[in-house]
Protein backbone atom coordinates (compact mmCIF):
# COMPACT_ATOMS: atom_id res chain seq x y z
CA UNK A 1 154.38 -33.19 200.71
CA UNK A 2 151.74 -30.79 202.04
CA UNK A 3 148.65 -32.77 203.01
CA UNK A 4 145.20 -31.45 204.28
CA UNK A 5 143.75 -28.52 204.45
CA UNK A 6 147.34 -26.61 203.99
CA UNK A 7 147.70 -28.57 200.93
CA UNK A 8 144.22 -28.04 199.50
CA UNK A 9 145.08 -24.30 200.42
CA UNK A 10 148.21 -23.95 198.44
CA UNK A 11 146.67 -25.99 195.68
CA UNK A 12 143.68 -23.39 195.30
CA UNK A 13 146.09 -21.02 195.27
CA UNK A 14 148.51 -21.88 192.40
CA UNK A 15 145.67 -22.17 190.69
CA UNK A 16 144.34 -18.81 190.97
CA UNK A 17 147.54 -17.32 190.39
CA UNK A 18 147.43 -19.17 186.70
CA UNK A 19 143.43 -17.94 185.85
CA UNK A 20 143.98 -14.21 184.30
CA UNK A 21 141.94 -11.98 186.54
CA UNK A 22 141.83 -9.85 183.47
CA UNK A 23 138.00 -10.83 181.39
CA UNK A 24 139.32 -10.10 178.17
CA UNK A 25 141.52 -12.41 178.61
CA UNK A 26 139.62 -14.87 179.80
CA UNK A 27 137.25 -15.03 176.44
CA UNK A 28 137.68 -15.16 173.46
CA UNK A 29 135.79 -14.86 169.67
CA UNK A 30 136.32 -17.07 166.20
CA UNK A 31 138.36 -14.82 164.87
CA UNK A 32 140.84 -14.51 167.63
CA UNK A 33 141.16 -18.64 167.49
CA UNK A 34 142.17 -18.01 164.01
CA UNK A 35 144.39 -15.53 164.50
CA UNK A 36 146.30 -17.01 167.20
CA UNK A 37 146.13 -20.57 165.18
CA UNK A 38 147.77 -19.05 162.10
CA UNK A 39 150.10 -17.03 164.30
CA UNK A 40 151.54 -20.28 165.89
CA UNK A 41 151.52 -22.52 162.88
CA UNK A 42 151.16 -20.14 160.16
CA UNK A 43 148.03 -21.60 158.65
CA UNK A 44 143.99 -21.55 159.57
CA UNK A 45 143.24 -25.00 160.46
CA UNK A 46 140.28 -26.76 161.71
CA UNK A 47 140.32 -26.50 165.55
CA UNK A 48 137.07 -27.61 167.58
CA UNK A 49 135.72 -29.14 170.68
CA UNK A 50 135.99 -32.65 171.36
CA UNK A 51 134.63 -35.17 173.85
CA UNK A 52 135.04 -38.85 174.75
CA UNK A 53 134.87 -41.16 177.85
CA UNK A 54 137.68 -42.48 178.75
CA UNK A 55 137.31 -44.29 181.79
CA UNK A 56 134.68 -45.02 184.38
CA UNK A 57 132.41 -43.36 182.74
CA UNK A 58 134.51 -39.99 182.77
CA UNK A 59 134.67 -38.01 180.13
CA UNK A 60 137.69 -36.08 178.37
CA UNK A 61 136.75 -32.59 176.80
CA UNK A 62 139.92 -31.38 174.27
CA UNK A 63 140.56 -28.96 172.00
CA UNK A 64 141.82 -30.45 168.80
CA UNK A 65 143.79 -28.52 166.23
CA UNK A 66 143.38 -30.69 162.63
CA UNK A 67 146.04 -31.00 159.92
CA UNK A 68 143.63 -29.74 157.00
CA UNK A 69 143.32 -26.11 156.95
CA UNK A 70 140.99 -23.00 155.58
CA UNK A 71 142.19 -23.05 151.31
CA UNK A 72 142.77 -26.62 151.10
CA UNK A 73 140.44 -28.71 148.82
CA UNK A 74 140.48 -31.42 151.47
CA UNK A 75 139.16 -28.32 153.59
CA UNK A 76 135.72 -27.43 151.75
CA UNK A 77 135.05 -24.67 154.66
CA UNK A 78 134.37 -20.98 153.38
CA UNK A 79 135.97 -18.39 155.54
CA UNK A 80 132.32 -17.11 156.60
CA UNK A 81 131.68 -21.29 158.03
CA UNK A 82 135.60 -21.95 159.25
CA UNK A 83 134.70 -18.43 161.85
CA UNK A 84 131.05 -19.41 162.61
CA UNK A 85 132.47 -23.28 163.12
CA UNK A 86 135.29 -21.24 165.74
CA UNK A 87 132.97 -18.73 167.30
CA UNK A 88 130.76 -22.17 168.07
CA UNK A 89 134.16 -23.43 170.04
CA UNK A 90 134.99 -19.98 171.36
CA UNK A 91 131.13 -19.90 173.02
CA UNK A 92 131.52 -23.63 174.51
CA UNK A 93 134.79 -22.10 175.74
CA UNK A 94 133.71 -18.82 176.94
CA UNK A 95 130.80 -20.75 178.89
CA UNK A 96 133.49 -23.59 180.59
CA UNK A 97 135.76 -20.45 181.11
CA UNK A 98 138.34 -22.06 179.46
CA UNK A 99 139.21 -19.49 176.77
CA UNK A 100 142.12 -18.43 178.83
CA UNK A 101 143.76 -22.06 178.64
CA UNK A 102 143.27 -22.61 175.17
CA UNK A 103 144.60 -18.62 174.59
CA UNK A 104 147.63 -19.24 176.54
CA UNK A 105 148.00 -22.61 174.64
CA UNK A 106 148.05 -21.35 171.34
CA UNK A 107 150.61 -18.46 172.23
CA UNK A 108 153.41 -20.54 173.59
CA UNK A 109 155.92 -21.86 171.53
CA UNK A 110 155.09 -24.99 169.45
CA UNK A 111 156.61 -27.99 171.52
CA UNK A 112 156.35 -31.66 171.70
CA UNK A 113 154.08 -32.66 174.58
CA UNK A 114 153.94 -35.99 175.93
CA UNK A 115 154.34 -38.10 172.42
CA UNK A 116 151.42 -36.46 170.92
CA UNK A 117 152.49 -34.24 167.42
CA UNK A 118 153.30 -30.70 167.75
CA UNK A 119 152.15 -29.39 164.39
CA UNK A 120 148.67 -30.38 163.35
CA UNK A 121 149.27 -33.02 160.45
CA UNK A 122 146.85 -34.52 158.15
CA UNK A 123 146.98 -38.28 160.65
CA UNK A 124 146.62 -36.43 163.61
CA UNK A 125 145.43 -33.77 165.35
CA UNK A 126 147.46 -31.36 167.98
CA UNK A 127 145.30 -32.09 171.01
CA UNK A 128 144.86 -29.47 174.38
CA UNK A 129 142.93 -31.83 177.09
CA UNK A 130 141.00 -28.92 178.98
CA UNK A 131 140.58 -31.47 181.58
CA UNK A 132 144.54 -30.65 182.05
CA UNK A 133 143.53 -26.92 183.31
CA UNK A 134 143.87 -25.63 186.63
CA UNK A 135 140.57 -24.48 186.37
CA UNK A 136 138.53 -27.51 184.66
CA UNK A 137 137.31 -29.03 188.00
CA UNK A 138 135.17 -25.59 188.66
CA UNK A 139 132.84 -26.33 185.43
CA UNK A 140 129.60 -27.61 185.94
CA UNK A 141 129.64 -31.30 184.53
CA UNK A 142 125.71 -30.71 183.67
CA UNK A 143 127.00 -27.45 181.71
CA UNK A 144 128.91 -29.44 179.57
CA UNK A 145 126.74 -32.10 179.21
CA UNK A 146 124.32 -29.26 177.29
CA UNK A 147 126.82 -27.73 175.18
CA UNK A 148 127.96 -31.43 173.29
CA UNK A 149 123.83 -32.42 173.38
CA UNK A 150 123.55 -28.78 171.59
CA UNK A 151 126.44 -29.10 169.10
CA UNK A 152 126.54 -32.80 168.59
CA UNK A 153 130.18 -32.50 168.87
CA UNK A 154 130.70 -35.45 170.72
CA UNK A 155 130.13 -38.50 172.91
């Protein structure tokens, strides 16, 4: 294999050539997190921003896709709180730059990944570890550190 500073070369590299250069593509809104949710799965379920340490004191951000969805009773989100709930993940996203991994995630075909589901059912969640980008060692640990104390979302 390719070691040293080649390696690290062609590394950076491959990486760029997966980050769209494009910025619209590289954010995203609520509504376009619904959108492409319902357009994979064919319903508007509960998607948000998840961390937890894992091991030596690292931490594992994901983006978790939830069984229950926008009309069930189990679901007791109005349409105005399910988008203000996913423009909350879309900023957090926006701000990791990260929208463009979760964007390309959510337009690929639905596919079994590693033993995890690939439909969001009501036991468990469809789970995108943004640690898994090509891009997630450029955020700011200290960044993300803010955005959970802010949101409360986790850890």
């Amino acid at each position: 294999g390719r070691g040293g500073l080649a390696g690290e070369l062609a590394g950076k590299l491959a990486t760029e050539a997966q980050v769209p250069v494009n910025p619209s593509a590289r954010e995203t809104d609520g509504r376009e997190l619904a959108e492409l949710c319902f357009a994979k799965y064919g319903r508007y379920h509960d998607m948000t921003l998840l961390r937890n340490k894992v091991f030596d004191g690292q931490w594992q951000v994901a983006f978790n896709i939830y069984g229950p969805c926008l009309g069930q009773r189990s679901f007791s989100y109005t349409e105005k709180q399910y988008l203000e709930k996913l423009d909350t993940a879309a900023l957090m996203l926006n701000s990791f730059d990260q929208a463009w991994f979760v964007k390309e995630f959510l337009t690929q075909p639905i596919q079994p990944r590693a033993g995890l589901p690939s439909r969001p059912r009501p036991d468990s969640a469809v789970t995108l570890r943004l640690n898994n980008s090509p891009s997630w060692r450029e955020v700011d640990p200290e960044l993300v550190e803010e955005w959970f104390a802010i949101t409360g979302l986790g850890g």
